[in-house]
Coordinates of C-alpha atoms (C1' of nucleotides) in Angstrom, one line a residue:
Chain A
M143 CA 3.2 -9.8 6.4
L144 CA 1.8 -13.1 7.6
D145 CA -1.7 -13.4 8.8
I146 CA -1.8 -13.2 12.6
N147 CA -4.6 -15.7 12.6
L148 CA -2.5 -18.2 10.7
I149 CA 0.3 -17.8 13.3
R150 CA -2.3 -18.0 16.1
H151 CA -4.1 -21.1 14.8
N152 CA -1.3 -23.0 12.9
P153 CA 2.0 -22.1 14.5
D154 CA 3.5 -25.4 13.4
I155 CA 2.8 -24.7 9.7
V156 CA 4.5 -21.3 10.1
R157 CA 7.5 -22.7 11.9
Q158 CA 8.0 -25.4 9.3
G159 CA 7.8 -22.8 6.5
L160 CA 10.4 -20.6 8.2
V161 CA 12.7 -23.6 8.8
N162 CA 12.4 -24.7 5.2
R163 CA 13.6 -21.3 3.9
G164 CA 16.4 -21.2 6.5
S165 CA 14.9 -18.6 8.8
D166 CA 14.8 -18.6 12.5
P167 CA 11.4 -19.8 13.7
S168 CA 11.8 -18.7 17.3
A169 CA 10.0 -15.4 16.7
V170 CA 6.8 -17.4 16.4
D171 CA 6.7 -18.2 20.1
A172 CA 7.5 -14.6 21.1
I173 CA 4.7 -13.5 18.8
L174 CA 2.2 -15.9 20.3
A175 CA 3.0 -14.8 23.8
L176 CA 2.7 -11.1 22.9
D177 CA -0.5 -11.8 21.1
V178 CA -2.1 -13.3 24.2
Q179 CA -0.9 -10.3 26.3
R180 CA -2.2 -7.9 23.7
R181 CA -5.7 -9.3 23.8
E182 CA -5.8 -9.4 27.6
I183 CA -4.9 -5.7 27.8
I184 CA -7.4 -4.7 25.1
A185 CA -10.2 -6.6 26.9
R186 CA -9.4 -4.8 30.2
S187 CA -8.9 -1.3 28.8
E188 CA -12.0 -1.5 26.6
Q189 CA -14.1 -2.5 29.6
L190 CA -12.8 0.6 31.4
R191 CA -13.5 2.8 28.4
A192 CA -17.1 1.6 28.2
L193 CA -17.5 2.5 31.8
R194 CA -16.1 5.9 31.4
N195 CA -18.2 6.6 28.3
T196 CA -21.4 5.8 30.2
V197 CA -20.5 7.7 33.3
S198 CA -19.2 10.7 31.4
K199 CA -22.6 11.0 29.7
E200 CA -24.3 10.8 33.1
I201 CA -22.0 13.5 34.5
G202 CA -23.2 15.8 31.7
R203 CA -26.8 15.4 32.9
M204 CA -26.1 15.6 36.7
K205 CA -27.5 18.5 38.6
D206 CA -26.1 17.7 42.1
E207 CA -22.7 19.4 42.4
A208 CA -21.2 17.1 45.0
E209 CA -22.3 13.9 43.2
R210 CA -20.8 15.2 40.0
E211 CA -17.5 16.0 41.6
A212 CA -17.4 12.5 43.1
K213 CA -18.0 10.9 39.8
K214 CA -15.4 13.1 38.1
A215 CA -12.8 12.0 40.6
E216 CA -13.7 8.4 40.1
M217 CA -13.4 8.7 36.3
R218 CA -10.1 10.5 36.7
R219 CA -8.8 7.3 38.3
V220 CA -10.3 5.2 35.6
G221 CA -8.7 7.4 33.0
D222 CA -5.3 7.0 34.7
E223 CA -5.7 3.2 34.7
I224 CA -6.7 3.3 31.0
A225 CA -3.6 5.4 30.2
T226 CA -1.4 2.8 32.0
L227 CA -2.9 0.0 30.1
E228 CA -2.6 1.9 26.8
A229 CA 1.1 2.6 27.4
E230 CA 1.7 -1.1 28.0
L231 CA -0.4 -2.0 24.9
G232 CA 1.7 0.4 22.8
K233 CA 4.9 -1.3 23.8
I234 CA 3.5 -4.8 23.1
E235 CA 2.1 -3.8 19.7
A236 CA 5.4 -2.2 18.8
Q237 CA 7.2 -5.4 19.6
L238 CA 4.6 -7.4 17.8
A239 CA 4.9 -5.2 14.7
E240 CA 8.7 -5.5 14.8
L241 CA 8.6 -9.3 15.0
T242 CA 5.9 -9.9 12.4
G243 CA 7.4 -7.2 10.1
E244 CA 10.6 -9.2 9.9
L245 CA 9.0 -12.6 9.2
P246 CA 9.4 -13.6 5.6
N247 CA 6.7 -15.1 3.4
L248 CA 6.1 -18.8 3.7
P249 CA 7.2 -20.9 0.7
D250 CA 4.6 -22.4 -1.6
P251 CA 4.3 -26.2 -1.0
R252 CA 5.5 -26.9 -4.6
V253 CA 8.8 -25.1 -4.0
P254 CA 11.7 -27.6 -3.6
I255 CA 13.2 -27.6 -0.2
G256 CA 16.9 -26.7 0.0
A257 CA 19.4 -24.6 1.9
D258 CA 20.9 -22.5 -0.8
E259 CA 21.0 -21.8 -4.6
S260 CA 22.7 -25.1 -5.3
H261 CA 19.3 -26.7 -4.7
N262 CA 17.5 -24.6 -7.3
V263 CA 16.0 -26.7 -10.0
V264 CA 16.6 -26.1 -13.7
V265 CA 13.1 -26.6 -15.1
R266 CA 14.0 -26.1 -18.8
T267 CA 16.8 -24.9 -21.1
E268 CA 15.8 -23.1 -24.2
Q269 CA 18.2 -23.1 -27.1
G270 CA 18.6 -19.8 -28.9
T271 CA 18.3 -19.3 -32.6
L272 CA 21.7 -17.7 -33.2
P273 CA 24.4 -19.8 -34.8
P274 CA 27.1 -20.7 -32.4
L275 CA 30.3 -18.5 -32.4
D276 CA 33.1 -20.1 -34.4
F277 CA 35.8 -17.9 -32.8
P278 CA 36.9 -17.2 -29.2
A279 CA 34.2 -15.1 -27.5
K280 CA 35.3 -11.9 -25.9
P281 CA 33.8 -10.6 -22.6
H282 CA 31.5 -7.6 -23.0
W283 CA 33.9 -5.2 -21.3
E284 CA 36.4 -5.9 -24.0
I285 CA 33.8 -5.6 -26.8
G286 CA 32.4 -2.4 -25.2
E287 CA 35.7 -0.7 -24.7
Q288 CA 37.1 -1.6 -28.2
L289 CA 33.9 -0.3 -29.8
G290 CA 34.1 2.8 -27.5
I291 CA 30.5 2.3 -26.3
I292 CA 31.3 1.6 -22.6
D293 CA 33.5 4.0 -20.7
F294 CA 34.5 2.4 -17.4
E295 CA 37.2 5.0 -16.5
R296 CA 34.9 8.0 -16.7
G297 CA 32.2 6.2 -14.7
V298 CA 34.7 5.7 -11.9
K299 CA 35.9 9.3 -12.2
L300 CA 32.3 10.5 -11.7
S301 CA 31.0 8.1 -9.1
G302 CA 33.5 5.4 -8.1
S303 CA 33.6 1.7 -8.7
R304 CA 30.5 -0.1 -10.1
F305 CA 29.6 2.9 -12.3
Y306 CA 30.1 3.3 -16.0
V307 CA 29.2 5.6 -18.9
L308 CA 27.5 4.4 -22.0
N309 CA 28.5 6.2 -25.2
G310 CA 26.7 6.7 -28.4
L311 CA 25.4 3.4 -29.8
G312 CA 25.9 1.8 -26.4
A313 CA 23.5 4.3 -24.9
R314 CA 21.2 3.9 -27.9
L315 CA 21.3 0.1 -27.6
Q316 CA 20.1 0.3 -24.0
R317 CA 17.5 2.9 -24.7
G318 CA 16.3 0.8 -27.7
L319 CA 16.0 -2.3 -25.5
I320 CA 14.0 -0.3 -22.9
T321 CA 11.6 1.1 -25.4
W322 CA 11.2 -2.2 -27.2
M323 CA 10.6 -4.1 -24.0
L324 CA 7.9 -1.6 -22.9
D325 CA 6.2 -1.9 -26.3
L326 CA 6.4 -5.7 -25.9
R327 CA 4.8 -5.5 -22.5
R328 CA 2.0 -3.3 -23.8
Q329 CA 1.3 -5.9 -26.5
Q330 CA 1.2 -8.5 -23.8
G331 CA -1.5 -6.5 -21.9
Y332 CA 0.5 -4.6 -19.3
E333 CA -0.3 -0.9 -18.8
E334 CA 2.7 1.4 -18.7
R335 CA 3.5 3.5 -15.7
Y336 CA 6.1 6.2 -15.1
L337 CA 6.9 6.2 -11.4
P338 CA 8.7 8.2 -8.7
F339 CA 12.3 6.9 -8.3
M340 CA 12.3 8.1 -4.7
V341 CA 9.7 6.8 -2.2
R342 CA 8.8 7.1 1.5
S343 CA 9.7 4.5 4.1
Q344 CA 6.2 3.2 4.2
V345 CA 6.3 2.1 0.6
L346 CA 9.5 0.1 1.1
F347 CA 7.9 -1.5 4.1
A348 CA 5.0 -2.6 2.0
S349 CA 7.1 -4.3 -0.6
G350 CA 9.2 -5.9 2.1
Q351 CA 12.6 -4.1 1.7
L352 CA 12.2 -2.4 5.1
P353 CA 12.9 -2.9 7.9
K354 CA 15.2 -5.8 7.2
F355 CA 17.2 -4.8 4.2
R356 CA 17.9 -1.1 4.8
D357 CA 21.6 -1.8 4.4
N358 CA 21.1 -2.4 0.7
L359 CA 19.2 0.9 0.1
Y360 CA 20.3 4.5 -0.6
H361 CA 18.5 6.9 1.7
D362 CA 18.3 10.7 1.7
A363 CA 19.6 11.9 5.0
E364 CA 17.3 14.9 5.3
E365 CA 14.0 13.8 4.1
D366 CA 12.1 10.5 4.2
F367 CA 13.2 9.5 0.7
W368 CA 14.7 6.2 -0.4
W369 CA 15.9 5.5 -3.9
V370 CA 14.0 2.6 -5.4
P371 CA 16.0 -0.6 -5.6
T372 CA 13.4 -1.9 -8.2
A373 CA 10.2 -0.6 -9.7
E374 CA 8.5 -3.4 -7.8
V375 CA 8.6 -1.0 -4.8
P376 CA 6.6 1.9 -6.2
L377 CA 4.3 -0.5 -8.1
T378 CA 3.4 -2.3 -4.9
G379 CA 2.6 1.0 -3.3
L380 CA 0.5 2.2 -6.3
H381 CA -2.7 0.8 -4.9
S382 CA -1.9 0.8 -1.2
D383 CA -4.8 1.5 1.1
E384 CA -7.3 0.9 -1.8
I385 CA -10.2 -1.4 -2.2
L386 CA -10.4 -2.5 -5.8
S387 CA -13.4 -4.1 -7.4
A388 CA -13.1 -7.7 -8.6
D389 CA -13.9 -6.8 -12.2
E390 CA -10.9 -4.6 -12.5
L391 CA -8.6 -7.5 -11.6
P392 CA -6.1 -8.5 -12.7
K393 CA -4.3 -5.2 -13.0
L394 CA -1.1 -5.7 -15.0
Y395 CA 1.5 -3.0 -15.1
A396 CA 4.9 -2.4 -16.7
A397 CA 7.3 0.3 -15.7
Y398 CA 10.8 1.3 -16.6
T399 CA 12.9 2.7 -13.7
P400 CA 16.5 2.9 -12.8
C401 CA 17.4 0.8 -9.7
F402 CA 19.7 1.8 -7.0
R403 CA 21.4 -0.7 -4.7
R404 CA 24.3 -0.4 -2.3
E405 CA 25.4 -4.0 -3.1
K406 CA 26.8 -4.2 0.4
M407 CA 26.2 -8.0 0.6
S408 CA 28.1 -8.6 -2.6
A409 CA 31.2 -6.6 -1.9
G410 CA 34.0 -7.8 -4.2
K411 CA 31.7 -9.9 -6.3
D412 CA 31.2 -9.3 -10.0
V413 CA 33.4 -6.2 -10.0
R414 CA 34.3 -6.5 -13.7
G415 CA 32.1 -5.2 -16.4
I416 CA 28.5 -4.0 -16.1
K417 CA 26.9 -7.1 -14.5
R418 CA 26.5 -5.6 -11.1
G419 CA 26.3 -1.8 -10.5
H420 CA 25.0 0.6 -7.9
Q421 CA 22.7 1.9 -10.6
F422 CA 21.0 -0.1 -13.3
D423 CA 18.0 0.1 -15.5
K424 CA 15.1 -2.4 -15.5
V425 CA 11.7 -2.8 -17.1
E426 CA 9.5 -4.4 -14.5
M427 CA 6.2 -6.3 -14.7
Y428 CA 3.7 -6.3 -11.9
A429 CA 0.3 -7.8 -11.3
F430 CA -2.6 -7.4 -8.8
T431 CA -4.8 -10.5 -9.1
L432 CA -7.6 -12.5 -7.5
P433 CA -6.2 -14.9 -4.9
E434 CA -7.2 -17.9 -6.9
E435 CA -5.6 -16.6 -10.0
S436 CA -2.1 -15.7 -8.8
D437 CA -0.7 -19.2 -9.6
H438 CA -1.9 -18.8 -13.2
Y439 CA -0.4 -15.3 -13.5
L440 CA 3.0 -16.5 -12.2
E441 CA 3.2 -18.8 -15.2
R442 CA 1.9 -16.1 -17.5
M443 CA 4.4 -13.6 -16.3
R444 CA 7.3 -16.1 -16.7
E445 CA 6.1 -16.7 -20.3
D446 CA 6.0 -13.0 -21.0
A447 CA 9.5 -12.6 -19.7
E448 CA 10.7 -15.6 -21.7
A449 CA 9.2 -14.1 -24.8
T450 CA 11.7 -11.2 -24.5
L451 CA 14.7 -13.6 -24.6
R452 CA 13.2 -15.7 -27.4
A453 CA 12.6 -12.6 -29.5
L454 CA 16.3 -11.8 -29.1
G455 CA 17.2 -15.4 -30.1
L456 CA 19.2 -16.0 -27.0
T457 CA 19.8 -19.2 -25.1
Y458 CA 18.4 -19.3 -21.6
R459 CA 17.3 -21.5 -18.9
V460 CA 14.4 -21.4 -16.3
K461 CA 15.1 -22.1 -12.7
L462 CA 12.6 -22.8 -9.9
L463 CA 14.2 -21.4 -6.8
C464 CA 14.4 -23.6 -3.7
T465 CA 13.1 -22.5 -0.3
G466 CA 16.5 -21.3 0.8
D467 CA 17.0 -19.0 -2.1
L468 CA 13.5 -17.3 -2.1
G469 CA 13.4 -13.5 -1.6
F470 CA 11.8 -12.2 1.6
A471 CA 8.4 -11.5 0.1
A472 CA 8.2 -14.4 -2.4
R473 CA 6.4 -17.6 -1.9
M474 CA 7.5 -19.0 -5.3
T475 CA 10.0 -17.7 -7.8
Y476 CA 11.3 -18.5 -11.3
D477 CA 14.6 -17.1 -12.4
L478 CA 15.5 -16.7 -16.0
E479 CA 19.2 -17.0 -16.8
V480 CA 20.6 -16.1 -20.2
W481 CA 23.8 -17.6 -21.6
A482 CA 26.7 -15.2 -22.1
P483 CA 29.6 -16.8 -24.0
G484 CA 32.1 -14.1 -23.2
V485 CA 32.0 -14.4 -19.5
Q486 CA 31.0 -18.0 -19.8
E487 CA 28.2 -17.6 -17.4
W488 CA 24.4 -17.9 -17.0
L489 CA 23.3 -14.4 -16.1
E490 CA 20.1 -13.8 -14.1
V491 CA 18.1 -11.4 -16.2
S492 CA 14.7 -12.0 -14.6
S493 CA 13.2 -13.1 -11.4
V494 CA 9.4 -13.7 -11.4
S495 CA 7.7 -14.1 -8.1
N496 CA 4.3 -14.7 -6.6
T497 CA 4.1 -13.0 -3.2
G498 CA 0.5 -14.2 -2.5
D499 CA -1.1 -11.8 -0.1
F500 CA 2.2 -11.0 1.7
Q501 CA 2.8 -7.6 0.1
A502 CA -1.0 -6.9 -0.1
R503 CA -1.2 -7.2 3.7
R504 CA 1.8 -4.9 4.2
A505 CA 0.4 -2.3 1.7
N506 CA -3.3 -2.9 2.6
I507 CA -4.5 -3.6 -0.9
K508 CA -7.9 -5.3 -1.0
F509 CA -10.7 -6.0 -3.4
R510 CA -14.4 -6.8 -3.1
R511 CA -16.0 -9.7 -5.0
E512 CA -19.3 -7.9 -5.2
R513 CA -21.1 -5.0 -3.7
G514 CA -21.5 -5.4 0.0
A515 CA -19.1 -8.4 0.2
K516 CA -16.2 -8.3 2.7
A517 CA -13.0 -6.9 1.4
E518 CA -10.2 -9.5 0.9
F519 CA -6.5 -9.0 0.2
V520 CA -5.4 -9.2 -3.4
H521 CA -2.4 -11.2 -4.5
T522 CA 0.6 -9.5 -6.1
L523 CA 3.3 -10.7 -8.5
N524 CA 6.4 -9.1 -9.8
G525 CA 8.8 -10.0 -12.6
S526 CA 11.7 -8.4 -14.3
G527 CA 11.1 -7.9 -17.9
L528 CA 14.1 -7.5 -18.1
A529 CA 17.2 -6.2 -16.3
L530 CA 19.1 -4.0 -18.8
P531 CA 22.8 -4.4 -18.1
R532 CA 22.7 -8.2 -18.2
T533 CA 20.5 -8.2 -21.3
M534 CA 23.1 -5.8 -22.8
I535 CA 25.9 -8.3 -21.9
A536 CA 24.0 -11.1 -23.5
V537 CA 23.4 -9.1 -26.7
L538 CA 27.0 -7.9 -26.9
E539 CA 28.5 -11.3 -26.3
N540 CA 26.1 -13.4 -28.3
Y541 CA 26.0 -11.0 -31.3
Q542 CA 29.7 -10.2 -31.5
Q543 CA 31.5 -10.7 -34.8
P544 CA 35.1 -11.8 -35.5
D545 CA 36.0 -8.3 -36.5
G546 CA 34.9 -6.9 -33.1
S547 CA 31.6 -5.4 -34.4
V548 CA 28.2 -6.3 -32.9
V549 CA 25.2 -7.1 -35.0
V550 CA 22.0 -5.4 -33.6
P551 CA 19.3 -8.0 -33.1
E552 CA 16.6 -7.7 -35.7
V553 CA 13.8 -6.7 -33.4
L554 CA 15.9 -3.8 -32.1
R555 CA 17.0 -2.3 -35.4
P556 CA 14.0 0.1 -35.7
Y557 CA 14.7 1.2 -32.1
V558 CA 18.5 1.5 -32.4
G559 CA 18.7 2.8 -35.9
V560 CA 21.6 0.8 -37.2
D561 CA 22.1 -2.9 -38.2
V562 CA 25.6 -3.2 -36.8
I563 CA 27.6 -1.5 -34.1
R564 CA 31.1 -0.7 -35.4
K565 CA 34.0 1.2 -34.0
S566 CA 33.8 4.9 -34.4
D567 CA 30.1 4.8 -35.4
Chain B
rG217 C1' 11.1 29.7 0.6
rG218 C1' 6.9 33.4 2.2
rA219 C1' 1.5 34.5 2.9
rA220 C1' -3.6 33.0 3.3
rA221 C1' -7.5 29.5 3.3
rG222 C1' -8.6 24.6 4.0
rG223 C1' -8.5 18.8 5.3
rU224 C1' -15.4 15.5 8.3
rG225 C1' -18.1 8.8 5.7
rG226 C1' -18.1 6.4 -1.7
rC227 C1' -19.1 12.0 -2.9
rC228 C1' -21.0 17.0 -1.3
rG229 C1' -21.6 19.3 3.2
rA230 C1' -23.4 20.9 8.6
rG231 C1' -21.3 20.6 13.1
rU232 C1' -17.0 25.9 18.6
rG233 C1' -17.0 20.8 25.0
rG234 C1' -22.2 16.6 26.8
rU235 C1' -30.0 14.1 23.1
rU236 C1' -24.2 13.6 17.8
rU237 C1' -25.9 7.3 18.4
rA238 C1' -21.5 12.6 13.1
rA239 C1' -27.4 16.6 10.8
rG240 C1' -28.9 17.1 5.8
rG241 C1' -28.2 16.0 0.7
rC242 C1' -26.2 13.1 -3.5
rG243 C1' -24.9 8.2 -5.0
rG244 C1' -25.7 3.0 -4.1
rC245 C1' -28.6 -1.3 -2.3
rG246 C1' -33.5 -3.4 -1.0
rG247 C1' -38.8 -2.6 -0.8
rU248 C1' -43.9 -0.3 -1.8
rC249 C1' -46.5 1.5 -6.1
rU250 C1' -46.4 0.5 -11.7
rU251 C1' -47.8 -3.5 -17.7
rG252 C1' -42.6 -1.7 -17.5
rA253 C1' -39.7 2.4 -16.3
rA254 C1' -39.4 7.2 -14.1
rA255 C1' -41.1 10.0 -10.0
rA256 C1' -42.7 9.7 -5.1
rC257 C1' -42.5 7.2 -0.4
rC258 C1' -40.2 3.6 3.3
rG259 C1' -35.9 1.1 5.0
rC260 C1' -30.6 0.1 4.8
rU261 C1' -25.5 2.0 4.1
rG262 C1' -17.7 2.7 6.1
rU263 C1' -13.0 0.6 8.1
rG264 C1' -10.2 -1.9 11.8
rG265 C1' -9.7 -4.4 16.5
rG266 C1' -11.5 -7.1 20.9
rG267 C1' -15.3 -10.2 23.3
rC268 C1' -19.1 -13.8 23.7
rU269 C1' -24.4 -17.3 26.1
rC270 C1' -19.2 -18.2 19.7
rU271 C1' -20.7 -16.5 13.6
rG272 C1' -25.3 -13.0 15.5
rU273 C1' -30.5 -8.3 12.9
rC274 C1' -25.1 -9.8 19.2
rC275 C1' -22.0 -6.8 22.8
rU276 C1' -18.0 -3.5 22.9
rC277 C1' -13.7 -0.2 21.6
rA278 C1' -11.2 2.9 18.2
rC279 C1' -11.3 5.8 13.7
rC280 C1' -13.6 13.3 11.5
rG281 C1' -5.4 14.6 7.7
rU282 C1' -1.3 12.5 11.4
rG283 C1' 0.8 12.5 16.3
rA284 C1' 0.9 14.4 21.2
rG285 C1' -1.8 17.2 25.0
rU286 C1' -6.0 19.6 28.1
rU287 C1' -10.8 17.4 30.2
rC288 C1' -15.1 13.2 33.8
rG289 C1' -16.1 13.7 28.5
rA290 C1' -12.9 16.2 22.2
rA291 C1' -14.9 16.2 15.2
rU292 C1' -15.1 20.7 18.4
rC293 C1' -10.0 23.5 22.7
rU294 C1' -4.0 23.6 22.7
rC295 C1' 0.8 22.3 20.3
rA296 C1' 3.7 20.0 16.5
rC297 C1' 3.8 17.9 11.9
rC298 C1' 1.8 16.3 7.0
rC299 C1' -1.0 17.2 2.8
rU300 C1' -4.2 20.2 -0.6
rU301 C1' -5.7 24.9 -2.9
rU302 C1' -4.7 30.1 -4.2
rC303 C1' -1.2 34.1 -4.4
rC304 C1' 4.0 35.8 -4.2
rG305 C1' 9.2 34.4 -4.9
rC306 C1' 12.5 31.0 -7.5
rC307 C1' 13.0 27.6 -11.4
rA308 C1' 13.4 23.1 -15.9

RNA sequence: GGAAAGGUGGCCGAGUGGUUUAAGGCGGCGGUCUUGAAAACCGCUGUGGGGCUCUGUCCUCACCGUGAGUUCGAAUCUCACCCUUUCCGCCA
């Protein structure tokens, strides 16, 4: 949510920011007009309320019956007028909430301007420590099926396309990655949280998924439950409607959750393998910080995510997203992409974003610098650390051997329990 | 799923239609006293919106779980819903 005062006083800045990220700026004018109407109506109705409050007290003290009845009749008319104004106000505020709720965050000035992902900037490429493969690399679906650790057919039988089953060491590899990542996050200073995987509408509004992106979410038809598309959602809601004290900031959290996405927008894309499913696992990082420290923690969180890939010895690159590719709530985002030699693709395994006070406004998360000081909105950041299926792809394809086996990365061996994944293990 | 009792400020807790401007207490902050501290005493105390003689020790509106309703006037009365606790049922 953008600050209404920013829209009111600097509409040009807001319009420019929206244009830069490829959004329609016309809502700004509608919002400004509604804002003026809103304040006019409030001024009038409050004046009438003040009058009624005063006169009602007088009525309580009146002894003269006729005079009292006359005043009551008069206040009845005032009440009717207030009701009319309030009804009008309700409509205007609903429209205002709808329009402002759909405005995305404004890009940070340092974000390169561009229409789409082709304008993203590769900041850095980090060479992995693994020796290059000296044989033709197989894609992970072949590796997985030949080893018997990924079962696509039974996934489809159970739930349709974009679902799969992990068998034995496949499941253990993923579980090992999750546990290892959570341990790594803890060493980096993040507190672990186990969260609900279904949340109320309000929580999805706070993080920015609702109202605009409901098509990509799974929703329970009978209750107000939505399956989380990322742990970012419940983590944003964790401190909603709270006022934190400055000395407990930053609050750094890590959480493992499955993520559920309808992938309506990417129908037909990435249908092969485990790159894009309706259900996938992720370890997520999240931070609540002082406003002046969020830029610093964006870099810190990117470093922390990178450390995961470095520990696995994988080759990856860091991208700074351009304005046109920013997510709804983000004002600046780094993507980490890992190289997968089997599919010959850079896979997005992490997206690290600073949302500034955008989510904090929607979730009403504040802090106080000192006792008695005015409460201010915190800043929030989120980052994947990391998305599991794509990390699995990278591990399988980079650690594959000529005989079809897959070496388990050293850091994972205590978690997986074997050094090499072979057929029929 | 059934029954009962509840939901009031940071916390406890009073308040069944109008001196309530939400009593009182605790906590917190400031002060008096003190060598210092404690105690005692005095004062202060939340959130959001709007306005202005425009940033103030200002005026005003709203907020007692949520939403509607009754009324000149609602924390208080009515209805619906949500949540909590206890008991029963069911269950991992």
